[in-house]
mmCIF file of N, CA, C and O in Angstrom:
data_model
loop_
_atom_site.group_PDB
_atom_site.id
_atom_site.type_symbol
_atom_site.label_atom_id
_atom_site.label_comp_id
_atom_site.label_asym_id
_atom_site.label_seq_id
_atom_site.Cartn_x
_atom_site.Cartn_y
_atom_site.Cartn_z
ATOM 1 N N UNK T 1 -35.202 -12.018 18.339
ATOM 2 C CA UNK T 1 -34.737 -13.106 17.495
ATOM 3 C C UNK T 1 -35.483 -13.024 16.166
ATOM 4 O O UNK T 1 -36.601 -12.547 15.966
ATOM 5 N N UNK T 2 -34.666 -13.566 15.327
ATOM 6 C CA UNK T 2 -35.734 -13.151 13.684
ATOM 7 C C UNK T 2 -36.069 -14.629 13.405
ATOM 8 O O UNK T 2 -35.612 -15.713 13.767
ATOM 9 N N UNK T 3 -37.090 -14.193 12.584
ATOM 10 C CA UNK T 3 -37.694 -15.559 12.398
ATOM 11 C C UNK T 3 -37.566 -16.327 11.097
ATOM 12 O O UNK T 3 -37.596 -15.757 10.006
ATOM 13 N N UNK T 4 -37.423 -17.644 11.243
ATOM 14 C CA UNK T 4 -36.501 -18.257 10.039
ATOM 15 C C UNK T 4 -37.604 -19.027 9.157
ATOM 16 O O UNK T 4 -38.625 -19.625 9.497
ATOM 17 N N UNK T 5 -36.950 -18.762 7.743
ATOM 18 C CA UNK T 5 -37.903 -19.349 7.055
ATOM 19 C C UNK T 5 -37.225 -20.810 6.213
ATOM 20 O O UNK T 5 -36.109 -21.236 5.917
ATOM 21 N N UNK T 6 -38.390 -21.152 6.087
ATOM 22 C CA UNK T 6 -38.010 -22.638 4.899
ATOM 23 C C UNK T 6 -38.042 -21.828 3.522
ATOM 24 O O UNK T 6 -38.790 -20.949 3.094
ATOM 25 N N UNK T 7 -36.908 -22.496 2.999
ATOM 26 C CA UNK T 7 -35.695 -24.032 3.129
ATOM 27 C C UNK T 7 -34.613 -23.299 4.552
ATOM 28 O O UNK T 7 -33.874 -22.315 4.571
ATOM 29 N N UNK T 8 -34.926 -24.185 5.467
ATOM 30 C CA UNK T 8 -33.925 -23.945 6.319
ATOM 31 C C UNK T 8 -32.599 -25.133 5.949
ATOM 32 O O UNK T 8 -32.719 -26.252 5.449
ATOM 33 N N UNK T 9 -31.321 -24.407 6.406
ATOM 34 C CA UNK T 9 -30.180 -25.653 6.426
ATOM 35 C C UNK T 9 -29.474 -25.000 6.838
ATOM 36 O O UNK T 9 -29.199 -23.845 6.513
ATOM 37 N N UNK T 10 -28.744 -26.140 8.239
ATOM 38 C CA UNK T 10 -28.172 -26.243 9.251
ATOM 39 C C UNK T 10 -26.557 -26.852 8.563
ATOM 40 O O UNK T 10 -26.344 -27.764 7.764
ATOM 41 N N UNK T 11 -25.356 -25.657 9.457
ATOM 42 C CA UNK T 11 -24.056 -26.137 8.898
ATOM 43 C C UNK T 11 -23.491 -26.496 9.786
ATOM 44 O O UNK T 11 -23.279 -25.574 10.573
ATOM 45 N N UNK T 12 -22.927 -27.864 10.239
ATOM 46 C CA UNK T 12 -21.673 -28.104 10.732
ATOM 47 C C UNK T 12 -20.634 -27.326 10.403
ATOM 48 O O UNK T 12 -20.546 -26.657 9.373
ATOM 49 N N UNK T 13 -19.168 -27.475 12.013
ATOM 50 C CA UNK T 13 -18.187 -27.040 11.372
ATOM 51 C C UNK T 13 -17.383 -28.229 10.080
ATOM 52 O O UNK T 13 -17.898 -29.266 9.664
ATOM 53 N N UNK T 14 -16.352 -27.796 9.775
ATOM 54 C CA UNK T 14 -15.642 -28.235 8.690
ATOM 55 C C UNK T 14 -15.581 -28.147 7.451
ATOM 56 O O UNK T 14 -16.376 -27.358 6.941
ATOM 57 N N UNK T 15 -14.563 -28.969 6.461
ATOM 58 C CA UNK T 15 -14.765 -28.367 4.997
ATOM 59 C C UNK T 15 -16.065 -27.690 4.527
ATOM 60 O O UNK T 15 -17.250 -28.011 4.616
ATOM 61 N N UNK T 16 -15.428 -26.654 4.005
ATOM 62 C CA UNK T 16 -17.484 -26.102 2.811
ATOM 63 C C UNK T 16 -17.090 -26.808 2.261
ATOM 64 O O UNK T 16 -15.965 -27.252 2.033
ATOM 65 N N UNK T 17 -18.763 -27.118 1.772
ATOM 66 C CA UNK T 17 -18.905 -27.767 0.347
ATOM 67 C C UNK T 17 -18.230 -27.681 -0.368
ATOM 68 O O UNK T 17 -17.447 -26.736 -0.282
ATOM 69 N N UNK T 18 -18.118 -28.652 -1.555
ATOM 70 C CA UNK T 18 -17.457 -28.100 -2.721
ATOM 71 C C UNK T 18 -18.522 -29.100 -3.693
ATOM 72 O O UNK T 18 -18.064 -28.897 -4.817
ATOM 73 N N UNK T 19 -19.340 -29.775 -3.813
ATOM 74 C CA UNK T 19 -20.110 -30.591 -4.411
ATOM 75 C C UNK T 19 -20.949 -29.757 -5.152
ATOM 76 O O UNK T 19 -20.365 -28.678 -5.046
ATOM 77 N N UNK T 20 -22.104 -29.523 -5.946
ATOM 78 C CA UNK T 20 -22.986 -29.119 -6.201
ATOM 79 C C UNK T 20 -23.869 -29.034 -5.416
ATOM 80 O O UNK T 20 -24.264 -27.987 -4.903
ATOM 81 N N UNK T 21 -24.397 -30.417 -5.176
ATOM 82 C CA UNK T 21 -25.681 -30.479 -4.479
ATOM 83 C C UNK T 21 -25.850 -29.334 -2.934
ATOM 84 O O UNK T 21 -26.686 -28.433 -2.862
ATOM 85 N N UNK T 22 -24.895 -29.660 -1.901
ATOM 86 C CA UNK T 22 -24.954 -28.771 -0.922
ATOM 87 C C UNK T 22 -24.819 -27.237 -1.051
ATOM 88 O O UNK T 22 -25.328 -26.394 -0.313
ATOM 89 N N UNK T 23 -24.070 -27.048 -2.082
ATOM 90 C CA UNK T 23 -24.289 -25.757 -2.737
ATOM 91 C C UNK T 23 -24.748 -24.818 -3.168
ATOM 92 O O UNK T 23 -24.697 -23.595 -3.036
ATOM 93 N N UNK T 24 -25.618 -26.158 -4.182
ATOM 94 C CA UNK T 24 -27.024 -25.281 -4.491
ATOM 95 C C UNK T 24 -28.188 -25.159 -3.331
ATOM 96 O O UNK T 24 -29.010 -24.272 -3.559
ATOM 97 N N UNK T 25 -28.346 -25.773 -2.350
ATOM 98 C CA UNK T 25 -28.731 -25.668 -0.568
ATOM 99 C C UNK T 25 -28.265 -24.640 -0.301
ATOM 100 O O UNK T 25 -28.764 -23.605 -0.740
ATOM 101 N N UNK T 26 -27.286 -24.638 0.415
ATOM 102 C CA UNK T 26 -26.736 -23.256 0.398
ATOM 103 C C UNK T 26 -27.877 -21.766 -0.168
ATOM 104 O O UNK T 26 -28.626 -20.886 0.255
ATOM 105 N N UNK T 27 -27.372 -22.268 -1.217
ATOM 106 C CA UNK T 27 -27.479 -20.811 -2.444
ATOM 107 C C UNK T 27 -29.425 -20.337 -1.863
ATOM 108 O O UNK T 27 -29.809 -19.292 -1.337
ATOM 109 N N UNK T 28 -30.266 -21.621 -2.256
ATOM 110 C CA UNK T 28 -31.357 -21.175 -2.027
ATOM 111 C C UNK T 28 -31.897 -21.406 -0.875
ATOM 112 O O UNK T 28 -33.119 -21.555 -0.877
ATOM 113 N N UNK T 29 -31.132 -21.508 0.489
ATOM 114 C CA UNK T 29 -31.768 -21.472 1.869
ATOM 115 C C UNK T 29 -32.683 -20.126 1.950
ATOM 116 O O UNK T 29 -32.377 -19.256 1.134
ATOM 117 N N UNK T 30 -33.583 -19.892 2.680
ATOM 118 C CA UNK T 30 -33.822 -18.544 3.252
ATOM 119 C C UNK T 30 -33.231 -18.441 4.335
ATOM 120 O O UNK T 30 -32.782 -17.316 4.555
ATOM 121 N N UNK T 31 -33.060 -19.211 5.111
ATOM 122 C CA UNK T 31 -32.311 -19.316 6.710
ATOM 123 C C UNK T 31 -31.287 -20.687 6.631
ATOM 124 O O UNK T 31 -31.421 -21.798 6.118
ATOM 125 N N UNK T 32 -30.080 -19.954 7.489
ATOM 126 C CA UNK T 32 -29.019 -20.946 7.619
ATOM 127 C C UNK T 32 -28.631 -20.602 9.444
ATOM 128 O O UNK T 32 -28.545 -19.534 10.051
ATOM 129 N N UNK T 33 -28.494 -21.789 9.818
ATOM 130 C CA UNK T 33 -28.199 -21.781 11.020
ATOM 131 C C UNK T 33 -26.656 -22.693 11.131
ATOM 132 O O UNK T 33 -26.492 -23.881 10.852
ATOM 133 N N UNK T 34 -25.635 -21.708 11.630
ATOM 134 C CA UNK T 34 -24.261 -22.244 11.767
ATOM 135 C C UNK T 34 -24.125 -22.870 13.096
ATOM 136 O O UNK T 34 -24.949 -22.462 13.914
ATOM 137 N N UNK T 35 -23.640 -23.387 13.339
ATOM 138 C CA UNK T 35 -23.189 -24.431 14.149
ATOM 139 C C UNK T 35 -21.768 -24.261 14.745
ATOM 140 O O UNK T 35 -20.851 -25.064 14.570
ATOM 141 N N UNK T 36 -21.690 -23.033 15.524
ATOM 142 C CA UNK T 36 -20.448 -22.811 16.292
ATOM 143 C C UNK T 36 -19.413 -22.453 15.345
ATOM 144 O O UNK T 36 -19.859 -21.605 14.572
ATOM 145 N N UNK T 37 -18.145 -22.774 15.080
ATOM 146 C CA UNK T 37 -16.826 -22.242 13.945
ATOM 147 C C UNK T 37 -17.296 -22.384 12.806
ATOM 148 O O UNK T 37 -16.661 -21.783 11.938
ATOM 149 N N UNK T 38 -18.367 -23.078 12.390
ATOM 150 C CA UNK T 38 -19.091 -22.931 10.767
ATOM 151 C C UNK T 38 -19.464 -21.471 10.520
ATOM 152 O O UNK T 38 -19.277 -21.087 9.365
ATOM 153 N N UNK T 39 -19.853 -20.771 11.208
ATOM 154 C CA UNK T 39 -19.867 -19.476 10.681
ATOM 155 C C UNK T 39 -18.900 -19.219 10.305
ATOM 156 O O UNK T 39 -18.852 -18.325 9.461
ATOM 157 N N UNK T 40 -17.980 -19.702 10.629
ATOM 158 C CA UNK T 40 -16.430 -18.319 10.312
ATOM 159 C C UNK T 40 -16.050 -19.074 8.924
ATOM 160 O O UNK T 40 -15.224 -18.566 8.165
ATOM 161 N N UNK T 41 -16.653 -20.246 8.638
ATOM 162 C CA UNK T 41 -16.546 -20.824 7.236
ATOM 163 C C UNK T 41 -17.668 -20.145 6.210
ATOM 164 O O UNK T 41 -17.580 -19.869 5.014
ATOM 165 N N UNK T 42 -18.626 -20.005 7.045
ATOM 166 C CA UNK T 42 -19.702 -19.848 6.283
ATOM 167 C C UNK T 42 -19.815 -17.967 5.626
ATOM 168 O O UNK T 42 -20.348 -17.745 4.539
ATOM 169 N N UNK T 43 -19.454 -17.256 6.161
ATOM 170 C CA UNK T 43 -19.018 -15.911 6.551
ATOM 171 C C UNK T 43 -17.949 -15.811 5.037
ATOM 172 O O UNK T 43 -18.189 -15.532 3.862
ATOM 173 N N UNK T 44 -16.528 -16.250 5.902
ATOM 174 C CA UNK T 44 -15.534 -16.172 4.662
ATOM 175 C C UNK T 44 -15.817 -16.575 3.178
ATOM 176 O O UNK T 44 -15.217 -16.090 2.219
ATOM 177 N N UNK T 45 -16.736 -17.458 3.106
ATOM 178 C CA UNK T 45 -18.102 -17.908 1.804
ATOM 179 C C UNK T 45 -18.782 -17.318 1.049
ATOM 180 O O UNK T 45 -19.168 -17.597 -0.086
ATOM 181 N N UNK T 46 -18.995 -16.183 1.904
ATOM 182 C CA UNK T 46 -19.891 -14.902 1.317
ATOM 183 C C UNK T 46 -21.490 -15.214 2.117
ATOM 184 O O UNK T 46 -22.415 -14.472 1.787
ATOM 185 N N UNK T 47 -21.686 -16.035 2.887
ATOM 186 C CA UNK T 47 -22.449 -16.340 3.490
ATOM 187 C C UNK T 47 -22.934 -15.851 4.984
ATOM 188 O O UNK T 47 -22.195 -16.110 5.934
ATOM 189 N N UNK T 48 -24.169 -15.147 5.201
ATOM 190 C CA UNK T 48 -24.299 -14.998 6.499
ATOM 191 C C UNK T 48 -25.413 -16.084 7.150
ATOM 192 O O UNK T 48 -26.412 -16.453 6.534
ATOM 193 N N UNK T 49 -25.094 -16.481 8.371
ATOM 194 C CA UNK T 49 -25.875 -16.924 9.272
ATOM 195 C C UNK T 49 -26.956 -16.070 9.502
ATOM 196 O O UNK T 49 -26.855 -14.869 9.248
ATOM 197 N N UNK T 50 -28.204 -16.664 10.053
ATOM 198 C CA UNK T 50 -29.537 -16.244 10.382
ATOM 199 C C UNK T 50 -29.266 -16.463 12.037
ATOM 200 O O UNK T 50 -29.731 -15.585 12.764
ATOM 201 N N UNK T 51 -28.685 -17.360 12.548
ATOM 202 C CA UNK T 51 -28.617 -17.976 13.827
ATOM 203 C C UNK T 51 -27.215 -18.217 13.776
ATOM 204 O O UNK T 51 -26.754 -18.819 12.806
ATOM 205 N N UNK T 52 -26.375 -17.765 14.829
ATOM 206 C CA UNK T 52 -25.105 -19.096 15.354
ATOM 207 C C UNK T 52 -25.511 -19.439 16.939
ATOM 208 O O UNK T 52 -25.702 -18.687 17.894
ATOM 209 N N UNK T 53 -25.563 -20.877 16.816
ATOM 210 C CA UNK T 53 -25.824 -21.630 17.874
ATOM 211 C C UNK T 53 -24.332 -22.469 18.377
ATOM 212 O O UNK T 53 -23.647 -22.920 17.459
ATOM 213 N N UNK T 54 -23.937 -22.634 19.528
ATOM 214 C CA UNK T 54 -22.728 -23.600 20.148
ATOM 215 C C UNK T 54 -22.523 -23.466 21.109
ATOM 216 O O UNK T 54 -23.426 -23.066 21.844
ATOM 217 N N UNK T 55 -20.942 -23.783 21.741
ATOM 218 C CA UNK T 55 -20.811 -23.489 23.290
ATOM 219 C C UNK T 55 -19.284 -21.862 22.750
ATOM 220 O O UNK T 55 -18.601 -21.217 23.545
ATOM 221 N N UNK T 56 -19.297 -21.784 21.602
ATOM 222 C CA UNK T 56 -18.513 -20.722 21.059
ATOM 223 C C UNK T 56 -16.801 -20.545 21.096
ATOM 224 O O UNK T 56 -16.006 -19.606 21.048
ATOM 225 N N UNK T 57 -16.739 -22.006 21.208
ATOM 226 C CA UNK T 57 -15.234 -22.305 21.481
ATOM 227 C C UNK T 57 -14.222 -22.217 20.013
ATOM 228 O O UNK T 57 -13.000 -22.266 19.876
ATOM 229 N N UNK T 58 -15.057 -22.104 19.282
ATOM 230 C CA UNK T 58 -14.763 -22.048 17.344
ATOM 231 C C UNK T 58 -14.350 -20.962 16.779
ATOM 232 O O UNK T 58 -13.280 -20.688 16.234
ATOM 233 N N UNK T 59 -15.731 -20.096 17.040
ATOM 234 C CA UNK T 59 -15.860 -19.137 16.272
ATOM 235 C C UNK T 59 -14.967 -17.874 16.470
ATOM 236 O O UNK T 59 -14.362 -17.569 17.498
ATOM 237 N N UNK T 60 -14.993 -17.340 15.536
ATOM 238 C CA UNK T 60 -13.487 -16.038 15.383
ATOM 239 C C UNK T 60 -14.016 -14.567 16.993
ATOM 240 O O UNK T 60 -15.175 -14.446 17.388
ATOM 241 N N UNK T 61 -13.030 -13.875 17.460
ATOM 242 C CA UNK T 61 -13.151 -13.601 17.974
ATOM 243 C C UNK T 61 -14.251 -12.313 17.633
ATOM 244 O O UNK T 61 -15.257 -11.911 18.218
ATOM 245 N N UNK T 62 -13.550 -11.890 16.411
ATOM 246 C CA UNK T 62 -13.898 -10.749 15.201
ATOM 247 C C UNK T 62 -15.578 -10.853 15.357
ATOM 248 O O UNK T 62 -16.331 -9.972 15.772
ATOM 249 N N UNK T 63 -15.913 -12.154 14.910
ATOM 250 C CA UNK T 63 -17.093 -12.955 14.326
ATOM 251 C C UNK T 63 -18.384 -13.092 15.430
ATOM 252 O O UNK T 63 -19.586 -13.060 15.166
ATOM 253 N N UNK T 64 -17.706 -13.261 16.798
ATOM 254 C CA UNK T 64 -18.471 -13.095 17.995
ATOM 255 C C UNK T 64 -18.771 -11.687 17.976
ATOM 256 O O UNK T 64 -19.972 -11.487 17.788
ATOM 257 N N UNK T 65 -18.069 -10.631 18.110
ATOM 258 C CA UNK T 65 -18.295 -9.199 18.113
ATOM 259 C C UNK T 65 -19.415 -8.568 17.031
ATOM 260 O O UNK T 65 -20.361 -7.890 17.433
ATOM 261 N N UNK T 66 -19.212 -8.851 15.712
ATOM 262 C CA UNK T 66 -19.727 -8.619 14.700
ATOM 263 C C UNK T 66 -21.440 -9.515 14.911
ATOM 264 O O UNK T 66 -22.589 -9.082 14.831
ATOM 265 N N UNK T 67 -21.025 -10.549 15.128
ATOM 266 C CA UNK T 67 -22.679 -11.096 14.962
ATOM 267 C C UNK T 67 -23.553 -11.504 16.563
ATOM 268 O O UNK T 67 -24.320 -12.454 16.719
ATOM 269 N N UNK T 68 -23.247 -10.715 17.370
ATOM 270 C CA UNK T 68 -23.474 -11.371 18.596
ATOM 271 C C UNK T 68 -24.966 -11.168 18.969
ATOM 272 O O UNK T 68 -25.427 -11.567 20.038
ATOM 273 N N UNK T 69 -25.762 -10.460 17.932
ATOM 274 C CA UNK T 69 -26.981 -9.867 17.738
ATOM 275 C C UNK T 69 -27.774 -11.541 17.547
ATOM 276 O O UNK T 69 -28.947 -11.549 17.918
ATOM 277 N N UNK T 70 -27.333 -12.636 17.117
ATOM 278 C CA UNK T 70 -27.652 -13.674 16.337
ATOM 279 C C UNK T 70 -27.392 -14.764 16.941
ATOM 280 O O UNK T 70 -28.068 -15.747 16.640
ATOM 281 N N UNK T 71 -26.360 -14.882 17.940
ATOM 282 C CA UNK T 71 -25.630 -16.048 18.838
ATOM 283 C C UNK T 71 -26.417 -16.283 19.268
ATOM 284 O O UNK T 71 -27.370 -15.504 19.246
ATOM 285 N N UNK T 72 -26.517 -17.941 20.153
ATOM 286 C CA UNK T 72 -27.518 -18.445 21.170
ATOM 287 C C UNK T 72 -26.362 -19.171 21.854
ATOM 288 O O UNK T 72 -26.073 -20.291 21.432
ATOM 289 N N UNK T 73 -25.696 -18.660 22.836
ATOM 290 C CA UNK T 73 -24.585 -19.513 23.689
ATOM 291 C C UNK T 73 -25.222 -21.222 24.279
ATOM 292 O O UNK T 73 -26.259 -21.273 24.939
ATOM 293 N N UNK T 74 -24.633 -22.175 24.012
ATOM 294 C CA UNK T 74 -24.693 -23.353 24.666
ATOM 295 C C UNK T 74 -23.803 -24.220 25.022
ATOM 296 O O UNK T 74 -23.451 -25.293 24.531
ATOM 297 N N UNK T 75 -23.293 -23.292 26.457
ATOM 298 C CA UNK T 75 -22.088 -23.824 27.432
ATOM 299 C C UNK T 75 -22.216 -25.541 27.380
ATOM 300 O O UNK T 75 -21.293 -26.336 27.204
ATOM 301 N N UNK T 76 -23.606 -25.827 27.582
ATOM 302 C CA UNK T 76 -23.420 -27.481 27.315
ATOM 303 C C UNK T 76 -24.141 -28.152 26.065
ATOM 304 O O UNK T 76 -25.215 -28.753 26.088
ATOM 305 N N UNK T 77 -23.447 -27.955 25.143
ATOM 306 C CA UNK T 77 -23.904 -28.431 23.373
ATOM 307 C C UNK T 77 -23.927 -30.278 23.460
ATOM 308 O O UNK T 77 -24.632 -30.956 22.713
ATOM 309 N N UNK T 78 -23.156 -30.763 24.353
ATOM 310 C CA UNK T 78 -23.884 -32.648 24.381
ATOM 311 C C UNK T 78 -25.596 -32.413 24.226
ATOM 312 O O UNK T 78 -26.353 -33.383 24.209
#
């Protein structure tokens, strides 16, 4: 597992940003940890995850294959 540095920030799925503020977050994270189908937002962004964490019911099939080096499966995410 690699080890994450500050500024960490954590993405839900749904709309990206479009604001500034989360943006510029974004831009200068050192580590971003996606949150299940947020990668496949975060990805298409130009953005890679450091971590995808969920139960993986989201994320692209493509996207599992490609980053599975990085996944942390959590069959029960409650």
């Amino acid at each position: 597992m690699n080890k994450l540095k500050k500024p960490l920030v954590i993405v839900a799925d749904g709309n990206f940003p479009s604001h500034p503020n989360p943006l510029d977050k974004l831009k200068k994270a050192s580590s971003i940890i996606a949150c299940d189908g947020a990668a496949n937002t975060l990805i298409e962004n130009g953005y890679i995850p450091n971590i995808i964490i969920g139960d993986l019911d989201s994320i692209s099939e493509d996207n599992k294959i490609k980053y599975k080096e990085i996944i942390i499966e959590s069959k029960d995410q409650s």
